[in-house]
mmCIF file of N, CA, C and O in Angstrom:
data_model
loop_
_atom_site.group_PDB
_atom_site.id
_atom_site.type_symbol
_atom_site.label_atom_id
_atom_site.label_comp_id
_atom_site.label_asym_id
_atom_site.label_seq_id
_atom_site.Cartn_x
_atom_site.Cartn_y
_atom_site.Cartn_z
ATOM 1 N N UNK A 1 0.842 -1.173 0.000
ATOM 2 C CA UNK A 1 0.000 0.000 0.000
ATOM 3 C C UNK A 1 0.883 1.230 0.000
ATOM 4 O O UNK A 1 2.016 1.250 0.481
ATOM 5 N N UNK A 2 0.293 2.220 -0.559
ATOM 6 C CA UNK A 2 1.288 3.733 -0.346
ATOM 7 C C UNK A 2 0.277 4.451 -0.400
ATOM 8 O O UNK A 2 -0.855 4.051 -0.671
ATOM 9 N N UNK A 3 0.692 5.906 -0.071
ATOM 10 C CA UNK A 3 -0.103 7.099 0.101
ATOM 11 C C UNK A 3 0.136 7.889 0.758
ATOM 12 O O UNK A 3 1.211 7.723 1.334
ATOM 13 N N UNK A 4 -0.544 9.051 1.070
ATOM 14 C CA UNK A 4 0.004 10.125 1.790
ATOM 15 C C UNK A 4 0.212 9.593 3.240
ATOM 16 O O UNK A 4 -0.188 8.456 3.487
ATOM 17 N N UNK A 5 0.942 10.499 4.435
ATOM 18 C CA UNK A 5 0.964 10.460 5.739
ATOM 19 C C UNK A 5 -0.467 10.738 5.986
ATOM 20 O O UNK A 5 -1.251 11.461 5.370
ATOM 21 N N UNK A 6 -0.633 9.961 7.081
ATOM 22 C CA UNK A 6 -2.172 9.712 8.457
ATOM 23 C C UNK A 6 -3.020 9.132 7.728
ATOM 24 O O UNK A 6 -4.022 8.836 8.379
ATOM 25 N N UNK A 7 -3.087 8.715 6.221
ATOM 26 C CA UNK A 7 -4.422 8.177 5.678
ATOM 27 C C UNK A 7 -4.987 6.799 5.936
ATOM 28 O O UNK A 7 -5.903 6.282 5.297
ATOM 29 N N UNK A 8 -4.209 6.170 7.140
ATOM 30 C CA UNK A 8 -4.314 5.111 7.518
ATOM 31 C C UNK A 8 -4.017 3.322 6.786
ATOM 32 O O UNK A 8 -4.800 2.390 6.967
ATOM 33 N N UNK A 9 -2.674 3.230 5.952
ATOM 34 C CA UNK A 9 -2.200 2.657 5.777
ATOM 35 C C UNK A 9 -1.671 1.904 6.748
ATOM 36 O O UNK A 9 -1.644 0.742 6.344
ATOM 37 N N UNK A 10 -1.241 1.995 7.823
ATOM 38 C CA UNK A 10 -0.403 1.113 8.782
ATOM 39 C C UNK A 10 -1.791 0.528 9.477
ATOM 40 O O UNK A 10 -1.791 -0.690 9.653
ATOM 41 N N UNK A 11 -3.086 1.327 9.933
ATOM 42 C CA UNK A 11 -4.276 0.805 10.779
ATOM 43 C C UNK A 11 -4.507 -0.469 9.409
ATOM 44 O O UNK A 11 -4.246 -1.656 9.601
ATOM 45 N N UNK A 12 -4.935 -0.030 8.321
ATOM 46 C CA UNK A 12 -5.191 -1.184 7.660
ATOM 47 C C UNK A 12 -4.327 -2.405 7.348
ATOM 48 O O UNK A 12 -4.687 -3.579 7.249
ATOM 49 N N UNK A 13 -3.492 -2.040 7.256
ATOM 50 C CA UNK A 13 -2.383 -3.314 6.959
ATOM 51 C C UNK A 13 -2.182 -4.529 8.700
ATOM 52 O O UNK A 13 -2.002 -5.738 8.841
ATOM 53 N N UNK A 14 -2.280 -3.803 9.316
ATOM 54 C CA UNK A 14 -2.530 -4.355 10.928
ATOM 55 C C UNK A 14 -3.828 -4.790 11.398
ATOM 56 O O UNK A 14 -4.066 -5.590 12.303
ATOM 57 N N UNK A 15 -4.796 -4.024 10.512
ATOM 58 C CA UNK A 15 -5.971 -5.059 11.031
ATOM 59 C C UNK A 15 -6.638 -5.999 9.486
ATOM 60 O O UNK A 15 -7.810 -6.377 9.508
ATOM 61 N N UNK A 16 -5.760 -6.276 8.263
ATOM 62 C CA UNK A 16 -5.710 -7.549 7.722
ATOM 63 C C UNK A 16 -4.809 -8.492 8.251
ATOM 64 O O UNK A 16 -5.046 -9.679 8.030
ATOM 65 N N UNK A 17 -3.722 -8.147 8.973
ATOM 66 C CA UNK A 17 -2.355 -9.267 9.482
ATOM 67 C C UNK A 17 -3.449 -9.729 10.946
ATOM 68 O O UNK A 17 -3.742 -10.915 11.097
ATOM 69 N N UNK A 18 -3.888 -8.827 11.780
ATOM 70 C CA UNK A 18 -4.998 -9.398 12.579
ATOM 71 C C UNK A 18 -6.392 -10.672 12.207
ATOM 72 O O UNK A 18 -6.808 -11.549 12.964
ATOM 73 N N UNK A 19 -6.761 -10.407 11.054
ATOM 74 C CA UNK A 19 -8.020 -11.121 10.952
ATOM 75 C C UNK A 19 -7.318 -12.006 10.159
ATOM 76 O O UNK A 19 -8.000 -13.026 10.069
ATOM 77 N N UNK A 20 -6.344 -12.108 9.574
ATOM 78 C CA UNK A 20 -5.898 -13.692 8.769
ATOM 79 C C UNK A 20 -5.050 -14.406 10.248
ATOM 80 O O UNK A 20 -4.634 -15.534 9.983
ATOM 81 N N UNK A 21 -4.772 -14.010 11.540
ATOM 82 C CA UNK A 21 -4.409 -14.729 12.301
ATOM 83 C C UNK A 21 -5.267 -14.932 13.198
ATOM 84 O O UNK A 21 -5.008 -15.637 14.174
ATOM 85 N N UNK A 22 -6.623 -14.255 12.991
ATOM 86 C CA UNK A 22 -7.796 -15.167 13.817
ATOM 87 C C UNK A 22 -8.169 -16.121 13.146
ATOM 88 O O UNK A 22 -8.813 -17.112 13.490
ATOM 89 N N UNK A 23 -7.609 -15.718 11.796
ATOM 90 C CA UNK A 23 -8.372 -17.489 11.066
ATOM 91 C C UNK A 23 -7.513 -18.356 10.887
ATOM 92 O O UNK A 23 -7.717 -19.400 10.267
ATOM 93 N N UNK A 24 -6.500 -18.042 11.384
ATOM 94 C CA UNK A 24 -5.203 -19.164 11.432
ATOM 95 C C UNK A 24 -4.071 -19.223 10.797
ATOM 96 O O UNK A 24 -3.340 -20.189 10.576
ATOM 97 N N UNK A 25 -3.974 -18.129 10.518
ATOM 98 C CA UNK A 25 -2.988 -18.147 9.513
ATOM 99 C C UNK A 25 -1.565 -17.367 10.393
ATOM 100 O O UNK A 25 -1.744 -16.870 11.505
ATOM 101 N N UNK A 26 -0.540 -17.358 9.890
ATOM 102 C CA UNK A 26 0.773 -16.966 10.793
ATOM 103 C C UNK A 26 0.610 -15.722 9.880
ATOM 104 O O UNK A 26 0.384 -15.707 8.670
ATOM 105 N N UNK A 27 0.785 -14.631 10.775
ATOM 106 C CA UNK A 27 0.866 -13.071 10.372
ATOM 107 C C UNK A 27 2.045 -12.218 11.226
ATOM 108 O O UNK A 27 2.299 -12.416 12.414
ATOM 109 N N UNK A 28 2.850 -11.016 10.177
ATOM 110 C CA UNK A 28 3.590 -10.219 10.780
ATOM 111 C C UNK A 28 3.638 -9.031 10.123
ATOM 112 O O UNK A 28 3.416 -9.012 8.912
ATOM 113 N N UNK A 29 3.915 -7.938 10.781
ATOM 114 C CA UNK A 29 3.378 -6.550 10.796
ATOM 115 C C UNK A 29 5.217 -6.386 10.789
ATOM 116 O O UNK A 29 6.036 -6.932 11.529
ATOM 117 N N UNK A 30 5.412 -5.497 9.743
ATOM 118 C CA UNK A 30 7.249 -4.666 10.117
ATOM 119 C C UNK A 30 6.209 -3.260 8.436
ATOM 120 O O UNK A 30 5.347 -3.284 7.557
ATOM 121 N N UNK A 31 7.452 -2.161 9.242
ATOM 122 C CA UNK A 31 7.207 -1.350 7.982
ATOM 123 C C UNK A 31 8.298 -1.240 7.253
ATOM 124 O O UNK A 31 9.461 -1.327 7.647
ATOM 125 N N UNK A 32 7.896 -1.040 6.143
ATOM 126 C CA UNK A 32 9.134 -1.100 4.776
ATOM 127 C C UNK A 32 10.412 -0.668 5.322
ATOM 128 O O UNK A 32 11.307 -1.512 5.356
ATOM 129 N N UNK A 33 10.658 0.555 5.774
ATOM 130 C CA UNK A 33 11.807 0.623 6.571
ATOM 131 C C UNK A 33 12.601 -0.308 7.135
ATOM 132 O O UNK A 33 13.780 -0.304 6.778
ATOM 133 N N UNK A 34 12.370 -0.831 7.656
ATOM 134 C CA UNK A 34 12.529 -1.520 8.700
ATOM 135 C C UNK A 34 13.077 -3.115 8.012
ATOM 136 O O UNK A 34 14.168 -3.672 8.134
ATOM 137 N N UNK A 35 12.031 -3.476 7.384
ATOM 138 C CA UNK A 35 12.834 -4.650 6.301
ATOM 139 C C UNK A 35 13.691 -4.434 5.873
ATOM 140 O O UNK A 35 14.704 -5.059 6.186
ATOM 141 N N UNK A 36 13.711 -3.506 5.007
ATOM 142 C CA UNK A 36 15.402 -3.081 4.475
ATOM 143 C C UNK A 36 16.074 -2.669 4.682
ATOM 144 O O UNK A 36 16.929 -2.427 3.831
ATOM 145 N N UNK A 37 16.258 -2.119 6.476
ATOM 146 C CA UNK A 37 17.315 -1.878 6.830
ATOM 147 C C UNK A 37 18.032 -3.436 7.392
ATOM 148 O O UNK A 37 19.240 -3.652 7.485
ATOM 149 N N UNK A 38 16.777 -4.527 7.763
ATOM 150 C CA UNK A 38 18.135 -5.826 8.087
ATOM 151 C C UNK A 38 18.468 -6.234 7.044
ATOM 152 O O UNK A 38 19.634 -6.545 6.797
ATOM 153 N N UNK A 39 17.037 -6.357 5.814
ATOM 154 C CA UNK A 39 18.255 -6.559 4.859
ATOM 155 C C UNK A 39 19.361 -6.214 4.374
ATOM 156 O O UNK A 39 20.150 -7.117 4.097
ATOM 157 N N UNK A 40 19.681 -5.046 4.167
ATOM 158 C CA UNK A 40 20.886 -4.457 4.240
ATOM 159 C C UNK A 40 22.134 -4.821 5.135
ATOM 160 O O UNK A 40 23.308 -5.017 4.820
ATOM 161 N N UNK A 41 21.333 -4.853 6.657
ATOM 162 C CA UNK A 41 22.235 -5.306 6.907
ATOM 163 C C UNK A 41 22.980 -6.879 7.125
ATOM 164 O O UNK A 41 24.029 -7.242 7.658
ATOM 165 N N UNK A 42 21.918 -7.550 6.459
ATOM 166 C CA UNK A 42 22.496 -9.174 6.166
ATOM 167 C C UNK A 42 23.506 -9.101 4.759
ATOM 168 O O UNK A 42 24.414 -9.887 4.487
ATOM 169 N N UNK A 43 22.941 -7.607 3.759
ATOM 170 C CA UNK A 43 24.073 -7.762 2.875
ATOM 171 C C UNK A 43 25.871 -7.830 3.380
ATOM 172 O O UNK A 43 26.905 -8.487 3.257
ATOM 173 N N UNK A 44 25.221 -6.501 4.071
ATOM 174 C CA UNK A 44 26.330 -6.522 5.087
ATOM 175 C C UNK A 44 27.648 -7.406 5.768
ATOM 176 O O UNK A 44 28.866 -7.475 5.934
ATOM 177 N N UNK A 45 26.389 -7.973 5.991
ATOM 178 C CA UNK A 45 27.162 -9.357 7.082
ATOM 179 C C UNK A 45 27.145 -10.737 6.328
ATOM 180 O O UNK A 45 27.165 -11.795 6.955
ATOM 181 N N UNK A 46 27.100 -10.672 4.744
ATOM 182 C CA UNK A 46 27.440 -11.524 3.865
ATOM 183 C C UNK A 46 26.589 -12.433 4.511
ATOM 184 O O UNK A 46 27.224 -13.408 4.915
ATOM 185 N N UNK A 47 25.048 -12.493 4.830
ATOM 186 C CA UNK A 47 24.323 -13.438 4.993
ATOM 187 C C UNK A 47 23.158 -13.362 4.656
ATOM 188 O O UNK A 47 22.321 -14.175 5.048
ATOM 189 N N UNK A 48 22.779 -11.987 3.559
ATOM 190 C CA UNK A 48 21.531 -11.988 2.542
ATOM 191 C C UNK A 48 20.752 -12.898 2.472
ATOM 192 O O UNK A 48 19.672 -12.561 2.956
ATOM 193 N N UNK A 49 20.765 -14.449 1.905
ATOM 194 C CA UNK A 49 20.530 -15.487 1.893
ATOM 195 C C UNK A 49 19.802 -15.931 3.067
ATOM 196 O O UNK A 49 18.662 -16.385 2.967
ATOM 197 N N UNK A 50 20.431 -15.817 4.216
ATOM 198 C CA UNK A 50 19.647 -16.233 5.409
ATOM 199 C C UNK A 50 18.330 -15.601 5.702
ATOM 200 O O UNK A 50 17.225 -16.142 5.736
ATOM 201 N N UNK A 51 18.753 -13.966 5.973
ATOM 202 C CA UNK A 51 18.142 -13.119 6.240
ATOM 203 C C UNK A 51 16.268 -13.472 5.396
ATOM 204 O O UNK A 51 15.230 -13.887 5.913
ATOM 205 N N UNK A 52 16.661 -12.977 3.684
ATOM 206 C CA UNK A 52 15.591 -13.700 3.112
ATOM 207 C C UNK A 52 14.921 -14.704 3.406
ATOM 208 O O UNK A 52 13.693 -14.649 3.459
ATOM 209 N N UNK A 53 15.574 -15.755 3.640
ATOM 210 C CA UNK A 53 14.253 -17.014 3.731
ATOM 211 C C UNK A 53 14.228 -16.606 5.364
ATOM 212 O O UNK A 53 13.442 -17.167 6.128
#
């Protein structure tokens, strides 16, 4: 999802990762940031590979 700031992208994305783990499903919430900064830093640490799977 993208869009402006406050339009409620993060409320929605957190309450679909919510209702697919009331129905059973394994769910996780990170924001884009945040992924690619470990990825980065698994490039880093020559363990990309791990990091991914």
């Amino acid at each position: 999802m993208f869009g402006r700031v406050g339009v409620g992208k993060t409320h929605v994305a957190q309450a679909l990762g919510h209702q697919a783990a009331r129905q059973g499903a394994n769910a996780r919430f990170a924001k884009a940031s945040r992924i690619l900064a470990e990825l980065a830093g698994g490039h880093a640490d020559r363990i990309w590979d791990k990091r991914m799977s």
